[in-house]
PDB file of C-alpha atoms in Angstrom:
ATOM      1  CA  MET E   1      -4.630  16.137  18.681  1.00  0.00           C
ATOM      2  CA  ILE E   2      -1.417  16.728  16.579  1.00  0.00           C
ATOM      3  CA  TYR E   3       0.288  14.012  14.501  1.00  0.00           C
ATOM      4  CA  ILE E   4       3.445  14.357  12.526  1.00  0.00           C
ATOM      5  CA  LEU E   5       4.188  12.042   9.877  1.00  0.00           C
ATOM      6  CA  TYR E   6       7.863  12.358   8.374  1.00  0.00           C
ATOM      7  CA  GLY E   7       9.295  10.474   5.552  1.00  0.00           C
ATOM      8  CA  LYS E   8       9.043  10.366   1.730  1.00  0.00           C
ATOM      9  CA  ASP E   9       7.265   7.037   1.222  1.00  0.00           C
ATOM     10  CA  LYS E  10       3.954   7.905  -0.106  1.00  0.00           C
ATOM     11  CA  SER E  11       2.408   4.512   0.341  1.00  0.00           C
ATOM     12  CA  MET E  12       3.083   4.583   4.015  1.00  0.00           C
ATOM     13  CA  ILE E  13       1.813   8.171   4.452  1.00  0.00           C
ATOM     14  CA  SER E  14      -1.470   7.128   2.744  1.00  0.00           C
ATOM     15  CA  MET E  15      -1.631   4.174   5.032  1.00  0.00           C
ATOM     16  CA  LYS E  16      -1.029   6.205   8.248  1.00  0.00           C
ATOM     17  CA  LEU E  17      -3.501   8.950   7.039  1.00  0.00           C
ATOM     18  CA  ASP E  18      -6.344   6.258   6.478  1.00  0.00           C
ATOM     19  CA  ALA E  19      -5.232   4.566   9.952  1.00  0.00           C
ATOM     20  CA  ILE E  20      -5.938   7.936  11.702  1.00  0.00           C
ATOM     21  CA  LYS E  21      -9.281   8.587   9.878  1.00  0.00           C
ATOM     22  CA  LYS E  22     -10.427   5.127  10.675  1.00  0.00           C
ATOM     23  CA  LYS E  23      -9.608   5.578  14.424  1.00  0.00           C
ATOM     24  CA  TYR E  24     -11.845   8.809  14.664  1.00  0.00           C
ATOM     25  CA  HIS E  25     -14.327   7.586  12.233  1.00  0.00           C
ATOM     26  CA  ILE E  26     -13.720  10.390   9.924  1.00  0.00           C
ATOM     27  CA  ALA E  27     -15.321   9.736   6.294  1.00  0.00           C
ATOM     28  CA  GLN E  28     -15.450  13.227   4.703  1.00  0.00           C
ATOM     29  CA  ASN E  29     -14.618  16.285   6.730  1.00  0.00           C
ATOM     30  CA  VAL E  30     -11.130  16.268   5.809  1.00  0.00           C
ATOM     31  CA  ASN E  31      -9.328  19.572   4.657  1.00  0.00           C
ATOM     32  CA  LEU E  32      -5.895  19.593   2.824  1.00  0.00           C
ATOM     33  CA  TYR E  33      -3.456  22.197   2.786  1.00  0.00           C
ATOM     34  CA  ASP E  34      -0.027  22.612   1.075  1.00  0.00           C
ATOM     35  CA  ALA E  35       2.393  24.493   3.327  1.00  0.00           C
ATOM     36  CA  ASN E  36       4.378  25.646  -0.040  1.00  0.00           C
ATOM     37  CA  MET E  37       1.096  27.072  -1.545  1.00  0.00           C
ATOM     38  CA  ASP E  38      -1.324  27.763   1.033  1.00  0.00           C
ATOM     39  CA  ASP E  39      -0.928  30.675   3.715  1.00  0.00           C
ATOM     40  CA  VAL E  40      -0.633  29.600   7.093  1.00  0.00           C
ATOM     41  CA  SER E  41      -3.224  32.125   8.153  1.00  0.00           C
ATOM     42  CA  ASN E  42      -5.760  29.799   6.244  1.00  0.00           C
ATOM     43  CA  VAL E  43      -4.636  26.943   7.984  1.00  0.00           C
ATOM     44  CA  LEU E  44      -4.883  28.521  11.438  1.00  0.00           C
ATOM     45  CA  GLN E  45      -8.541  30.004  10.704  1.00  0.00           C
ATOM     46  CA  ASP E  46      -9.685  26.511   9.867  1.00  0.00           C
ATOM     47  CA  LEU E  47      -8.111  25.177  12.976  1.00  0.00           C
ATOM     48  CA  ASP E  48      -9.695  27.680  15.133  1.00  0.00           C
ATOM     49  CA  ALA E  49     -13.168  27.290  13.450  1.00  0.00           C
ATOM     50  CA  PHE E  50     -14.026  24.142  15.540  1.00  0.00           C
ATOM     51  CA  SER E  51     -17.474  23.939  16.580  1.00  0.00           C
ATOM     52  CA  MET E  52     -18.739  21.505  19.389  1.00  0.00           C
ATOM     53  CA  PHE E  53     -21.626  20.795  17.039  1.00  0.00           C
ATOM     54  CA  ASP E  54     -19.501  19.778  14.010  1.00  0.00           C
ATOM     55  CA  ASP E  55     -18.430  16.156  13.210  1.00  0.00           C
ATOM     56  CA  GLU E  56     -14.961  15.098  13.809  1.00  0.00           C
ATOM     57  CA  LYS E  57     -12.690  17.336  11.518  1.00  0.00           C
ATOM     58  CA  MET E  58      -9.330  16.560  10.397  1.00  0.00           C
ATOM     59  CA  ILE E  59      -6.810  19.015   8.974  1.00  0.00           C
ATOM     60  CA  VAL E  60      -3.994  17.655   6.680  1.00  0.00           C
ATOM     61  CA  VAL E  61      -0.847  20.067   5.796  1.00  0.00           C
ATOM     62  CA  TYR E  62       1.597  18.732   3.210  1.00  0.00           C
ATOM     63  CA  ASN E  63       5.056  19.779   2.842  1.00  0.00           C
ATOM     64  CA  CYS E  64       5.827  20.982   6.428  1.00  0.00           C
ATOM     65  CA  THR E  65       9.496  21.357   5.853  1.00  0.00           C
ATOM     66  CA  PHE E  66       9.601  24.003   8.707  1.00  0.00           C
ATOM     67  CA  LEU E  67       9.991  20.806  11.013  1.00  0.00           C
ATOM     68  CA  SER E  68      13.057  19.789   9.067  1.00  0.00           C
ATOM     69  CA  SER E  69      16.383  21.505   8.696  1.00  0.00           C
ATOM     70  CA  LYS E  70      15.623  22.945   5.160  1.00  0.00           C
ATOM     71  CA  ASN E  71      12.526  25.138   5.701  1.00  0.00           C
ATOM     72  CA  THR E  72      10.897  25.900   2.033  1.00  0.00           C
ATOM     73  CA  THR E  73       7.848  27.502   3.619  1.00  0.00           C
ATOM     74  CA  ASN E  74       6.923  30.751   5.415  1.00  0.00           C
ATOM     75  CA  TYR E  75       5.333  28.931   8.162  1.00  0.00           C
ATOM     76  CA  GLU E  76       6.526  29.310  11.860  1.00  0.00           C
ATOM     77  CA  ILE E  77       6.048  26.676  14.529  1.00  0.00           C
ATOM     78  CA  ASP E  78       5.001  29.203  17.167  1.00  0.00           C
ATOM     79  CA  PRO E  79       1.205  29.132  15.993  1.00  0.00           C
ATOM     80  CA  PHE E  80       1.106  25.390  16.149  1.00  0.00           C
ATOM     81  CA  LEU E  81       2.606  25.373  19.561  1.00  0.00           C
ATOM     82  CA  VAL E  82      -0.268  27.556  20.884  1.00  0.00           C
ATOM     83  CA  ARG E  83      -2.679  25.191  19.561  1.00  0.00           C
ATOM     84  CA  LYS E  84      -1.030  22.033  20.700  1.00  0.00           C
ATOM     85  CA  ASP E  85      -4.107  21.046  22.925  1.00  0.00           C
ATOM     86  CA  THR E  86      -6.453  21.604  19.925  1.00  0.00           C
ATOM     87  CA  ASP E  87      -9.491  19.128  19.653  1.00  0.00           C
ATOM     88  CA  VAL E  88      -9.138  19.354  16.061  1.00  0.00           C
ATOM     89  CA  ILE E  89      -7.253  16.344  14.572  1.00  0.00           C
ATOM     90  CA  LEU E  90      -4.109  18.135  12.821  1.00  0.00           C
ATOM     91  CA  VAL E  91      -1.850  16.139  10.649  1.00  0.00           C
ATOM     92  CA  LEU E  92       1.528  17.847   9.667  1.00  0.00           C
ATOM     93  CA  ILE E  93       3.353  15.863   7.104  1.00  0.00           C
ATOM     94  CA  CYS E  94       7.063  16.631   6.648  1.00  0.00           C
ATOM     95  CA  PRO E  95       8.902  15.117   3.472  1.00  0.00           C
ATOM     96  CA  SER E  96      12.134  14.549   5.098  1.00  0.00           C
ATOM     97  CA  ASP E  97      13.850  11.371   6.764  1.00  0.00           C
ATOM     98  CA  LYS E  98      14.025  13.027  10.107  1.00  0.00           C
ATOM     99  CA  LEU E  99      12.605  16.086  12.009  1.00  0.00           C
ATOM    100  CA  ASP E 100      15.222  18.672  12.963  1.00  0.00           C
ATOM    101  CA  THR E 101      14.957  18.228  16.829  1.00  0.00           C
ATOM    102  CA  ARG E 102      18.014  20.416  17.149  1.00  0.00           C
ATOM    103  CA  LYS E 103      15.580  23.268  17.017  1.00  0.00           C
ATOM    104  CA  LYS E 104      14.040  23.770  20.427  1.00  0.00           C
ATOM    105  CA  LYS E 105      10.369  24.506  18.972  1.00  0.00           C
ATOM    106  CA  VAL E 106      10.486  21.468  16.791  1.00  0.00           C
ATOM    107  CA  LYS E 107      11.597  19.364  19.821  1.00  0.00           C
ATOM    108  CA  GLU E 108       8.866  21.011  22.010  1.00  0.00           C
ATOM    109  CA  LEU E 109       6.090  20.300  19.360  1.00  0.00           C
ATOM    110  CA  SER E 110       7.297  16.728  18.802  1.00  0.00           C
ATOM    111  CA  GLN E 111       6.865  16.179  22.628  1.00  0.00           C
ATOM    112  CA  PHE E 112       3.175  16.968  22.419  1.00  0.00           C
ATOM    113  CA  ALA E 113       2.331  15.251  18.937  1.00  0.00           C
ATOM    114  CA  THR E 114       2.095  11.772  18.098  1.00  0.00           C
ATOM    115  CA  LEU E 115       4.993  10.858  15.507  1.00  0.00           C
ATOM    116  CA  TYR E 116       4.799   8.276  12.467  1.00  0.00           C
ATOM    117  CA  SER E 117       7.786   7.341  10.589  1.00  0.00           C
ATOM    118  CA  CYS E 118       6.828   7.117   6.863  1.00  0.00           C
ATOM    119  CA  LEU E 119      10.321   5.997   5.628  1.00  0.00           C
ATOM    120  CA  ALA E 120      10.884   3.818   2.559  1.00  0.00           C
ATOM    121  CA  LEU E 121      11.475   0.172   3.360  1.00  0.00           C
ATOM    122  CA  ASP E 122      14.644  -1.455   2.725  1.00  0.00           C
ATOM    123  CA  GLU E 123      15.421  -5.307   2.655  1.00  0.00           C
ATOM    124  CA  LYS E 124      16.341  -5.086   6.497  1.00  0.00           C
ATOM    125  CA  SER E 125      13.231  -3.107   7.472  1.00  0.00           C
ATOM    126  CA  GLN E 126      10.914  -4.875   5.241  1.00  0.00           C
ATOM    127  CA  LYS E 127      11.436  -8.217   7.123  1.00  0.00           C
ATOM    128  CA  PHE E 128      10.224  -6.427  10.427  1.00  0.00           C
ATOM    129  CA  TYR E 129       7.366  -4.747   8.590  1.00  0.00           C
ATOM    130  CA  VAL E 130       6.166  -8.190   7.175  1.00  0.00           C
ATOM    131  CA  GLN E 131       6.281  -9.662  10.958  1.00  0.00           C
ATOM    132  CA  ASP E 132       4.611  -6.863  12.254  1.00  0.00           C
ATOM    133  CA  LYS E 133       1.800  -6.882   9.719  1.00  0.00           C
ATOM    134  CA  LEU E 134       1.348 -10.668  10.103  1.00  0.00           C
ATOM    135  CA  LYS E 135       1.061  -9.950  14.102  1.00  0.00           C
ATOM    136  CA  GLU E 136      -1.479  -7.357  13.435  1.00  0.00           C
ATOM    137  CA  TYR E 137      -3.805  -9.428  11.188  1.00  0.00           C
ATOM    138  CA  GLY E 138      -3.314 -12.570  13.466  1.00  0.00           C
ATOM    139  CA  VAL E 139      -1.586 -14.530  10.893  1.00  0.00           C
ATOM    140  CA  LYS E 140       0.750 -17.442  12.044  1.00  0.00           C
ATOM    141  CA  VAL E 141       3.154 -18.953   9.439  1.00  0.00           C
ATOM    142  CA  ASP E 142       6.234 -21.026   9.969  1.00  0.00           C
ATOM    143  CA  PHE E 143       9.713 -19.893   9.331  1.00  0.00           C
ATOM    144  CA  LYS E 144      10.066 -21.553   5.818  1.00  0.00           C
ATOM    145  CA  THR E 145       6.748 -19.769   4.918  1.00  0.00           C
ATOM    146  CA  LEU E 146       7.948 -16.357   6.417  1.00  0.00           C
ATOM    147  CA  ASP E 147      11.204 -16.522   4.541  1.00  0.00           C
ATOM    148  CA  TRP E 148       9.430 -17.321   1.448  1.00  0.00           C
ATOM    149  CA  MET E 149       7.202 -14.239   1.929  1.00  0.00           C
ATOM    150  CA  GLN E 150       9.855 -11.821   2.908  1.00  0.00           C
ATOM    151  CA  ALA E 151      11.730 -12.733  -0.241  1.00  0.00           C
ATOM    152  CA  ARG E 152       8.840 -12.160  -2.616  1.00  0.00           C
ATOM    153  CA  MET E 153       6.732  -9.470  -1.224  1.00  0.00           C
ATOM    154  CA  GLY E 154       8.816  -6.374  -2.428  1.00  0.00           C
ATOM    155  CA  LEU E 155       9.070  -3.140  -0.523  1.00  0.00           C
ATOM    156  CA  ASP E 156       5.962  -1.349  -1.011  1.00  0.00           C
ATOM    157  CA  PRO E 157       4.189  -1.268   2.322  1.00  0.00           C
ATOM    158  CA  MET E 158       0.592  -0.923   1.131  1.00  0.00           C
ATOM    159  CA  CYS E 159       1.087  -4.111  -1.264  1.00  0.00           C
ATOM    160  CA  ILE E 160       2.421  -5.975   1.600  1.00  0.00           C
ATOM    161  CA  GLU E 161      -0.415  -4.933   3.970  1.00  0.00           C
ATOM    162  CA  ASN E 162      -2.954  -5.910   1.150  1.00  0.00           C
ATOM    163  CA  GLU E 163      -1.388  -9.124   0.511  1.00  0.00           C
ATOM    164  CA  ILE E 164      -1.254 -10.092   4.314  1.00  0.00           C
ATOM    165  CA  GLU E 165      -4.765  -8.844   4.695  1.00  0.00           C
ATOM    166  CA  LYS E 166      -5.924 -11.282   1.693  1.00  0.00           C
ATOM    167  CA  ILE E 167      -4.078 -14.395   3.240  1.00  0.00           C
ATOM    168  CA  SER E 168      -5.546 -13.421   6.841  1.00  0.00           C
ATOM    169  CA  ILE E 169      -9.058 -13.711   5.411  1.00  0.00           C
ATOM    170  CA  TYR E 170      -8.378 -17.170   3.691  1.00  0.00           C
ATOM    171  CA  SER E 171      -6.566 -18.621   6.834  1.00  0.00           C
ATOM    172  CA  LYS E 172      -5.069 -17.378  10.090  1.00  0.00           C
ATOM    173  CA  ASN E 173      -2.562 -20.379   9.917  1.00  0.00           C
ATOM    174  CA  PRO E 174      -1.841 -20.639   6.319  1.00  0.00           C
ATOM    175  CA  THR E 175       0.704 -23.194   4.945  1.00  0.00           C
ATOM    176  CA  LEU E 176       3.299 -22.415   2.428  1.00  0.00           C
ATOM    177  CA  GLN E 177       1.186 -23.989  -0.248  1.00  0.00           C
ATOM    178  CA  ASP E 178      -1.721 -21.760   0.735  1.00  0.00           C
ATOM    179  CA  VAL E 179       0.560 -18.552   0.707  1.00  0.00           C
ATOM    180  CA  GLN E 180       2.005 -19.512  -2.675  1.00  0.00           C
ATOM    181  CA  SER E 181      -1.406 -19.678  -4.303  1.00  0.00           C
ATOM    182  CA  LEU E 182      -2.566 -16.426  -2.817  1.00  0.00           C
ATOM    183  CA  LEU E 183       0.255 -14.089  -2.882  1.00  0.00           C
ATOM    184  CA  VAL E 184       1.112 -11.823  -5.886  1.00  0.00           C
ATOM    185  CA  VAL E 185       4.751 -12.326  -6.137  1.00  0.00           C
ATOM    186  CA  GLU E 186       6.771  -9.169  -6.724  1.00  0.00           C
ATOM    187  CA  PRO E 187       9.319  -9.449  -9.866  1.00  0.00           C
ATOM    188  CA  MET E 188      12.422 -11.326  -8.405  1.00  0.00           C
ATOM    189  CA  ASN E 189      16.179 -11.168  -8.835  1.00  0.00           C
ATOM    190  CA  ASP E 190      17.663 -14.074 -10.615  1.00  0.00           C
ATOM    191  CA  ILE E 191      19.075 -15.211  -7.341  1.00  0.00           C
ATOM    192  CA  PHE E 192      15.535 -16.353  -6.188  1.00  0.00           C
ATOM    193  CA  LYS E 193      15.083 -18.271  -9.408  1.00  0.00           C
ATOM    194  CA  MET E 194      18.319 -19.890  -8.621  1.00  0.00           C
ATOM    195  CA  VAL E 195      17.423 -21.014  -5.518  1.00  0.00           C
ATOM    196  CA  ASP E 196      14.115 -22.293  -6.187  1.00  0.00           C
ATOM    197  CA  ALA E 197      15.544 -24.344  -9.094  1.00  0.00           C
ATOM    198  CA  PHE E 198      18.239 -25.544  -6.675  1.00  0.00           C
ATOM    199  CA  PHE E 199      15.771 -26.722  -4.083  1.00  0.00           C
ATOM    200  CA  SER E 200      13.310 -28.316  -6.559  1.00  0.00           C
ATOM    201  CA  GLN E 201      16.274 -30.168  -7.983  1.00  0.00           C
ATOM    202  CA  ASN E 202      15.284 -29.648 -11.625  1.00  0.00           C
ATOM    203  CA  GLY E 203      18.081 -27.491 -12.519  1.00  0.00           C
ATOM    204  CA  ILE E 204      15.916 -25.407 -14.718  1.00  0.00           C
ATOM    205  CA  LEU E 205      15.597 -21.574 -14.519  1.00  0.00           C
ATOM    206  CA  LEU E 206      12.384 -20.219 -15.647  1.00  0.00           C
TER     207      LEU E 206
END
């Protein structure tokens, strides 16, 4: 099984790796490589050293820029294409906003692999991410509460998930007051303080 994680958001990459380990119940049998430093022969030897008597093994290769437009490694794609049906869990991490699918072999490998985008959140994508995580954890909130959360949860995906998980443990149907008491608020722009002051009608900016 081959996974390709692409993007530069370290929190998102860490979360995806944890999700893959959880899916296959992997606790310790994880071998890490850096494509900029480790020879590809070491990776391939480890990949081929699978035994039917071993526990599930996961191989993670960082800096797989050979999947992007600017290859900083000495790696080629062919050896991984040959092993596309491997039983070992192979995770290739490419620190690029997109894969270079103009390259025929990159496109071919992508068709066999499971792809995960690990791009940094912006204000627009954060709103969808918050909604997806609420759904994942079975939390239902009204529109006012959702707007309040989205405006104050920041752009770190790991922090967002941790906060939503915390809320889900407290209640699957939290009120705005519940969320306000539970949520660790990210530093806000003055605009949010102004809005709060306006709606509270006290005219005081804290």
